[in-house]
PDB file of C-alpha atoms in Angstrom:
ATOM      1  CA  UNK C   1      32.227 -64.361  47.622  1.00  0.00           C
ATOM      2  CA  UNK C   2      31.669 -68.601  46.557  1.00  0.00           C
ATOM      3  CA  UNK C   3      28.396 -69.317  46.471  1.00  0.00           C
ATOM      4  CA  UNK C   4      28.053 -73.110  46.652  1.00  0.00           C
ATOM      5  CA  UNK C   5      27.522 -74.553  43.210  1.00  0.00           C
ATOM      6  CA  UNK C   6      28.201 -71.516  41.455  1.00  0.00           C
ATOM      7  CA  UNK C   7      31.073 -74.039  38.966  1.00  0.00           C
ATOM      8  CA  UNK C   8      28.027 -76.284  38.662  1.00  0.00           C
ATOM      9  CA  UNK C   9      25.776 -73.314  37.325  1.00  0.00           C
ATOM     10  CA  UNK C  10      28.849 -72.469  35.014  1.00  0.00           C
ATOM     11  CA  UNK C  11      28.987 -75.838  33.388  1.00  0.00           C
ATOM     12  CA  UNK C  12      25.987 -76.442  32.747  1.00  0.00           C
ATOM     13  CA  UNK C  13      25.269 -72.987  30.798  1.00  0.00           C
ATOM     14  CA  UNK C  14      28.183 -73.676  28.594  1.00  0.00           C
ATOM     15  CA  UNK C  15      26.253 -77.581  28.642  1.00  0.00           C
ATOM     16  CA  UNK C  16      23.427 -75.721  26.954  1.00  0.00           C
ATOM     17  CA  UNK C  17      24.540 -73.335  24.815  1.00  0.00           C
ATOM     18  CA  UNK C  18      26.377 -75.925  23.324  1.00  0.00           C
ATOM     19  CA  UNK C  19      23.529 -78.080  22.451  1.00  0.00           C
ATOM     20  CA  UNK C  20      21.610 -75.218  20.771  1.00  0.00           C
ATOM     21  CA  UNK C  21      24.355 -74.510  18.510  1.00  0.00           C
ATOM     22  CA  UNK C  22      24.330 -76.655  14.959  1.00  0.00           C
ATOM     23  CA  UNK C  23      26.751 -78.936  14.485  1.00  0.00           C
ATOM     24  CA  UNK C  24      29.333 -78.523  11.417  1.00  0.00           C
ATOM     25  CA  UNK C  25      30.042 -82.355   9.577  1.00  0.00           C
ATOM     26  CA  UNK C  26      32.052 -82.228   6.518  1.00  0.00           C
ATOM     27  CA  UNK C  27      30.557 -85.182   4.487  1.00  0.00           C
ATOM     28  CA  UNK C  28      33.752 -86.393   4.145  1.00  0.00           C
ATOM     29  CA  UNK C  29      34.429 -88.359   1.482  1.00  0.00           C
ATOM     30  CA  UNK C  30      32.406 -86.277  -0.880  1.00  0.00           C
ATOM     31  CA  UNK C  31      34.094 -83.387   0.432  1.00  0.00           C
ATOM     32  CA  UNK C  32      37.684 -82.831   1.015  1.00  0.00           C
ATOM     33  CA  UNK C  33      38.473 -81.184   4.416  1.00  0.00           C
ATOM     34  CA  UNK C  34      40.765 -77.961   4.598  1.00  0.00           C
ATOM     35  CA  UNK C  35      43.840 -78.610   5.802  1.00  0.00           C
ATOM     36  CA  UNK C  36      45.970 -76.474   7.565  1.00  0.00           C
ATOM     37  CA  UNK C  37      49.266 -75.405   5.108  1.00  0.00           C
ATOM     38  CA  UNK C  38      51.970 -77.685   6.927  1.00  0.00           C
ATOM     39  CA  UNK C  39      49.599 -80.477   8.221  1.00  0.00           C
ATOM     40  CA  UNK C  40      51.294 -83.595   9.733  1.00  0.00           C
ATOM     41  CA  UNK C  41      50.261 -86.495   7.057  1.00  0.00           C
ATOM     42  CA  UNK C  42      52.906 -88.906   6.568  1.00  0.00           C
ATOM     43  CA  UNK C  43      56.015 -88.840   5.721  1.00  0.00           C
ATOM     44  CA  UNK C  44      57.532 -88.395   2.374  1.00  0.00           C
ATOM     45  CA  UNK C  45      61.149 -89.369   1.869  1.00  0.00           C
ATOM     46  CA  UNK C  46      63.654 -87.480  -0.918  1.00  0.00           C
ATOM     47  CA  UNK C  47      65.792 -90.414  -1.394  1.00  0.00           C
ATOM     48  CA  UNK C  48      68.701 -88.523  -3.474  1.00  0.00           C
ATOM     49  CA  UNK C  49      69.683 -86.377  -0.169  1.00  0.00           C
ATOM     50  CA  UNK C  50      69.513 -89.619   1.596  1.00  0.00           C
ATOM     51  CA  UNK C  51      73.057 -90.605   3.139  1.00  0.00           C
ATOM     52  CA  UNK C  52      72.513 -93.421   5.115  1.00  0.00           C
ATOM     53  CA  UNK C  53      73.572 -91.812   8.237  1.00  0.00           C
ATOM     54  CA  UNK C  54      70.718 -93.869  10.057  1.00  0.00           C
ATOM     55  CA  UNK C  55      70.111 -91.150  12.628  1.00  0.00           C
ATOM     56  CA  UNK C  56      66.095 -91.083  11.699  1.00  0.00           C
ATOM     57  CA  UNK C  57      66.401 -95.424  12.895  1.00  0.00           C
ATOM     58  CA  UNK C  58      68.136 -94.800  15.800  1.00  0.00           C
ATOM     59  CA  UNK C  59      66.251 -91.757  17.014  1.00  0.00           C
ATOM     60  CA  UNK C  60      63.077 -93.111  16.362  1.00  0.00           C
ATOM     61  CA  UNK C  61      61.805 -93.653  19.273  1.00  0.00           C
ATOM     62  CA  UNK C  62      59.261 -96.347  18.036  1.00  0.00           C
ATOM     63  CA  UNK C  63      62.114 -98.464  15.698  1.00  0.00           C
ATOM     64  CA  UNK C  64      59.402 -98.188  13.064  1.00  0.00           C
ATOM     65  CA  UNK C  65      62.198 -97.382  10.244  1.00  0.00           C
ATOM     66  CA  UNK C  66      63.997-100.291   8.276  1.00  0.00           C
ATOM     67  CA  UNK C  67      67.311 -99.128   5.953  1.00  0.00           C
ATOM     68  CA  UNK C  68      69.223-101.365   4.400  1.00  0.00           C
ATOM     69  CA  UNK C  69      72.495-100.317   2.566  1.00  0.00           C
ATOM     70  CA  UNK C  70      76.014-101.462   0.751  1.00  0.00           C
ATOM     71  CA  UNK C  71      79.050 -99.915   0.405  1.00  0.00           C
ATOM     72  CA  UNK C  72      80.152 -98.844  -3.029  1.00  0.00           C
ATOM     73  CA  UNK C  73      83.314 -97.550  -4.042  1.00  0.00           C
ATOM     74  CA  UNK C  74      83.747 -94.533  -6.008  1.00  0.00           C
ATOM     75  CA  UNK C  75      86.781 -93.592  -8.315  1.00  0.00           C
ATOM     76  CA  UNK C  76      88.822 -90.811  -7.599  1.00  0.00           C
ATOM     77  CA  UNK C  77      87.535 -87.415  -8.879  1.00  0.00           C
ATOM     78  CA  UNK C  78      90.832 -86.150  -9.884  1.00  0.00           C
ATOM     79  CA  UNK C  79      93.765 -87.873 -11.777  1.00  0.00           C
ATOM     80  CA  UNK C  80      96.281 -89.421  -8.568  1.00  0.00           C
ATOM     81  CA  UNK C  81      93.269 -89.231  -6.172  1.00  0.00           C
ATOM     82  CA  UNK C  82      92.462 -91.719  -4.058  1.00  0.00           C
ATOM     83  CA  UNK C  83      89.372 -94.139  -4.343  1.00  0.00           C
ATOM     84  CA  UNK C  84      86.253 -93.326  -1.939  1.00  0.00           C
ATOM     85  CA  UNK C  85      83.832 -95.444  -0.670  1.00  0.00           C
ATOM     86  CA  UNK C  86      80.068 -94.496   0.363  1.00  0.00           C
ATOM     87  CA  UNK C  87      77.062 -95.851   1.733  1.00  0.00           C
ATOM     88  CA  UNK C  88      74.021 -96.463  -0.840  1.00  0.00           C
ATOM     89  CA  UNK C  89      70.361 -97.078  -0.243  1.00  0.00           C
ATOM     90  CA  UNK C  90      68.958-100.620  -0.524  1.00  0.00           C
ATOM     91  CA  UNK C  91      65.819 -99.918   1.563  1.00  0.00           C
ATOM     92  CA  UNK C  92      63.776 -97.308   3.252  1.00  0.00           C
ATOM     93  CA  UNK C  93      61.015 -98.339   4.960  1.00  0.00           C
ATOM     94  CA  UNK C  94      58.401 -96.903   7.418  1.00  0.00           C
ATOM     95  CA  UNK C  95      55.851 -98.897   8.862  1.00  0.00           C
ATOM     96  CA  UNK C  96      53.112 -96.550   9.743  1.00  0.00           C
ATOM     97  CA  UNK C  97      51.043 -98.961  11.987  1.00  0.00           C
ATOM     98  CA  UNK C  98      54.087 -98.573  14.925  1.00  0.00           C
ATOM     99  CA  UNK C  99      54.642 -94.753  14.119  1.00  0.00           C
ATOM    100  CA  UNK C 100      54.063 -92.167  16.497  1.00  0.00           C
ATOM    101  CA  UNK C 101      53.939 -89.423  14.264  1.00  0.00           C
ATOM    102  CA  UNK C 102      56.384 -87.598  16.526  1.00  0.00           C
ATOM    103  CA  UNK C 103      58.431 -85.913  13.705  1.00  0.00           C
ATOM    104  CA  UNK C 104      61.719 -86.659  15.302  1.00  0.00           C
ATOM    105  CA  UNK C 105      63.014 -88.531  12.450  1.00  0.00           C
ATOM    106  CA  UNK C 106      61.835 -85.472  10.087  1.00  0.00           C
ATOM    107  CA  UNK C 107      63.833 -82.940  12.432  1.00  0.00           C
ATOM    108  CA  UNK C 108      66.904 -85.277  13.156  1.00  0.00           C
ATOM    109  CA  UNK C 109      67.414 -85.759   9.209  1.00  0.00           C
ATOM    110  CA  UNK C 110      70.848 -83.738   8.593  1.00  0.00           C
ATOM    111  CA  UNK C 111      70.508 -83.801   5.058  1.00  0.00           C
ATOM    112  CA  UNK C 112      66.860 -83.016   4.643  1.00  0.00           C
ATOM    113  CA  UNK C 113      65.445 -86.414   3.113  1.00  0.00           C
ATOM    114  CA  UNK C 114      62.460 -86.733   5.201  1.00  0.00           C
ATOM    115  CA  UNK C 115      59.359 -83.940   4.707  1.00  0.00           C
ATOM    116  CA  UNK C 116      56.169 -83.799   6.235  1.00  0.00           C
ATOM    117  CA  UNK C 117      53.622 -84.362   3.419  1.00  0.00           C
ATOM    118  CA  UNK C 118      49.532 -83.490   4.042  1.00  0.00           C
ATOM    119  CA  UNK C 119      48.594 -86.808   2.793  1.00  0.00           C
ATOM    120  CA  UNK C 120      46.537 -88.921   5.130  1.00  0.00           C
ATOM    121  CA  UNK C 121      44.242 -90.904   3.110  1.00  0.00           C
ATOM    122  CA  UNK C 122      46.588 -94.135   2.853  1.00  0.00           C
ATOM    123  CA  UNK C 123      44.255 -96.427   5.031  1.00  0.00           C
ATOM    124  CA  UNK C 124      44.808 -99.941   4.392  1.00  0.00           C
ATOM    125  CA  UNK C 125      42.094-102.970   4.741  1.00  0.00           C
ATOM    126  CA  UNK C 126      45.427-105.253   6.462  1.00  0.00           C
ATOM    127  CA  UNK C 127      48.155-104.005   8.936  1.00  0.00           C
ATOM    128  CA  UNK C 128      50.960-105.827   7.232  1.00  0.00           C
ATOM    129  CA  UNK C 129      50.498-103.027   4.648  1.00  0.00           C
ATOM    130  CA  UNK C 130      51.324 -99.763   6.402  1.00  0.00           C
ATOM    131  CA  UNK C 131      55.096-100.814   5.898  1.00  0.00           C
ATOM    132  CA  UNK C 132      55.825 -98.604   2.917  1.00  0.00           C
ATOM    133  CA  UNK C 133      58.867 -98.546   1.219  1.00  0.00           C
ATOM    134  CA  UNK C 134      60.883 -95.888   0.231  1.00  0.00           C
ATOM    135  CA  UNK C 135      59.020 -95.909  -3.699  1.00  0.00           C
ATOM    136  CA  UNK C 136      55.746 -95.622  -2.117  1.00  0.00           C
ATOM    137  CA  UNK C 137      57.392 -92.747   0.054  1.00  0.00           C
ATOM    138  CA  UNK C 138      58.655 -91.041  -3.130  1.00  0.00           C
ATOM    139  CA  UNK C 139      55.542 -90.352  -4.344  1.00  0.00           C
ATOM    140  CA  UNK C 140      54.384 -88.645  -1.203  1.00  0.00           C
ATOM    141  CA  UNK C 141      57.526 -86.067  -1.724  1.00  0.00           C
ATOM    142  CA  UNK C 142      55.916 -84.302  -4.784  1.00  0.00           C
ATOM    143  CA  UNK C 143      52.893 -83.229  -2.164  1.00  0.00           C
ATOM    144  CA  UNK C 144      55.005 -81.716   0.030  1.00  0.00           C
ATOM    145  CA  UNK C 145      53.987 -77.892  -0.197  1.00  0.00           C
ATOM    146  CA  UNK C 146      57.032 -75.127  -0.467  1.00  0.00           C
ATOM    147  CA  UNK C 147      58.431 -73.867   2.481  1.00  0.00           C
ATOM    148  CA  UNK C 148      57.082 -70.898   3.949  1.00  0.00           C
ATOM    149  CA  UNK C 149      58.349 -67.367   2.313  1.00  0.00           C
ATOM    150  CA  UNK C 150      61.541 -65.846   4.145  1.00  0.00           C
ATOM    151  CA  UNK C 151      60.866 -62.689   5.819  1.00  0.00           C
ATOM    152  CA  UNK C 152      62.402 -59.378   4.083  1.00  0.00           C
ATOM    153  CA  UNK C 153      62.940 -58.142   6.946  1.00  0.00           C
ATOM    154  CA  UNK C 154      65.090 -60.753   8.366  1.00  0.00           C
ATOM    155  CA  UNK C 155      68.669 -60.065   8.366  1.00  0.00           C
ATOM    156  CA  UNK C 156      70.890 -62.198   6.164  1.00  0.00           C
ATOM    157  CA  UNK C 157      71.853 -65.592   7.373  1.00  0.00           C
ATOM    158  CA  UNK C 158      75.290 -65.683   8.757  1.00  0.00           C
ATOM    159  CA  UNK C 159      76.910 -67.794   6.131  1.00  0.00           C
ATOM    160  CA  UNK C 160      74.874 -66.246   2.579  1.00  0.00           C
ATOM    161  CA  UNK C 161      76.548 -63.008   4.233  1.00  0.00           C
ATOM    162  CA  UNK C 162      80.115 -64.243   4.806  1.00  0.00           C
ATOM    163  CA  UNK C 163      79.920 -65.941   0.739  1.00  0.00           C
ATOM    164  CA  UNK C 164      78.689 -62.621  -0.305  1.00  0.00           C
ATOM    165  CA  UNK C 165      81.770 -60.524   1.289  1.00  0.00           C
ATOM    166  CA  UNK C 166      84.594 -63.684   0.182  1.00  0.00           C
ATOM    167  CA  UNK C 167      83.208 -62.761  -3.595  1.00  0.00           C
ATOM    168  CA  UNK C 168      82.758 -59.049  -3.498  1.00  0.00           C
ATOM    169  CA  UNK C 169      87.029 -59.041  -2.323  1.00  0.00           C
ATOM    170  CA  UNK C 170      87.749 -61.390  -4.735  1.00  0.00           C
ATOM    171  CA  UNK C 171      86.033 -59.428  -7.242  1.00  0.00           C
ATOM    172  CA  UNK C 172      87.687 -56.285  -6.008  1.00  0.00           C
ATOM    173  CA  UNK C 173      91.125 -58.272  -6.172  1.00  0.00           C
ATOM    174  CA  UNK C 174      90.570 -59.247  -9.849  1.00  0.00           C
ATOM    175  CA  UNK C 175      89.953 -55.876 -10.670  1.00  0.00           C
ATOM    176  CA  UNK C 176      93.418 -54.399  -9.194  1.00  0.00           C
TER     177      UNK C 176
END
């Protein structure tokens, strides 16, 4: 059975005993708030993994990353090899005033330069600012907490397990 206004009646008792409840304000500054382990901060970047594949610019959905890069060559690693060349990092920038904080660039990163760090204090008085470049972006990599803990339960990846049987026959060969 509806009795008419019966939703009415139901908002406004959670209406009230909302207002008696006391409110809870972190005095933030003076206090630091508790964030959750793998908060969503800003971004930190870990500029030796960096290849400059440029998959984190083109995915970005907000074209809020600048790299800039050179080719280098690299002699050959063994005697009669041939020379290599690869890319190498002139600039990494992200300018935080156009991010979305979508984390696409974080998950598309094939190489695992780009963490999530809990940072979030890096206000800035102009806008031009929030560009940081990729030294500024270093420094945010050493907050980057560890990765959870594995679970011992979990079976053994696929590829730890196949390395594991290779050097157990190998072993096994040596020994015959």
């Amino acid at each position: 059975m509806n009795i008419p206004g019966s939703g009415l009646a139901k908002g406004l008792a959670v209406t009230l005993r909302t207002l008696t409840r006391r409110a809870e304000t972190v005095p933030y500054p003076d206090a630091q708030p508790e964030l959750a382990p793998r908060t969503r901060g800003v971004i930190g970047l870990f500029e030796e993994n960096c290849t400059v594949c440029m998959l984190c610019a083109r995915e970005c959905p907000d074209w809020c990353i600048y790299i800039d890069s050179h080719k280098e060559t690299v002699p050959p690693a063994a005697p009669g090899g041939r020379e290599r060349s690869r890319n190498v990092l002139d600039r990494f920038a992200i300018d935080f005033a156009l991010c979305m904080y979508c984390g696409i660039c974080v998950e598309v990163c094939p190489f695992d330069a780009l963490f999530w760090s809990p940072e979030f204090e890096y206000a800035e008085t102009d806008i031009r600012d929030l560009t940081h470049e990729r030294d500024r972006l270093r420094e945010w990599m050493w907050t980057v907490p560890e990765p959870p803990a594995l679970d011992a339960a979990a079976e053994e990846p696929k590829e730890v397990a196949a390395a594991r049987k290779a050097a157990e026959k190998l072993a096994k060969e040596k020994e015959a």
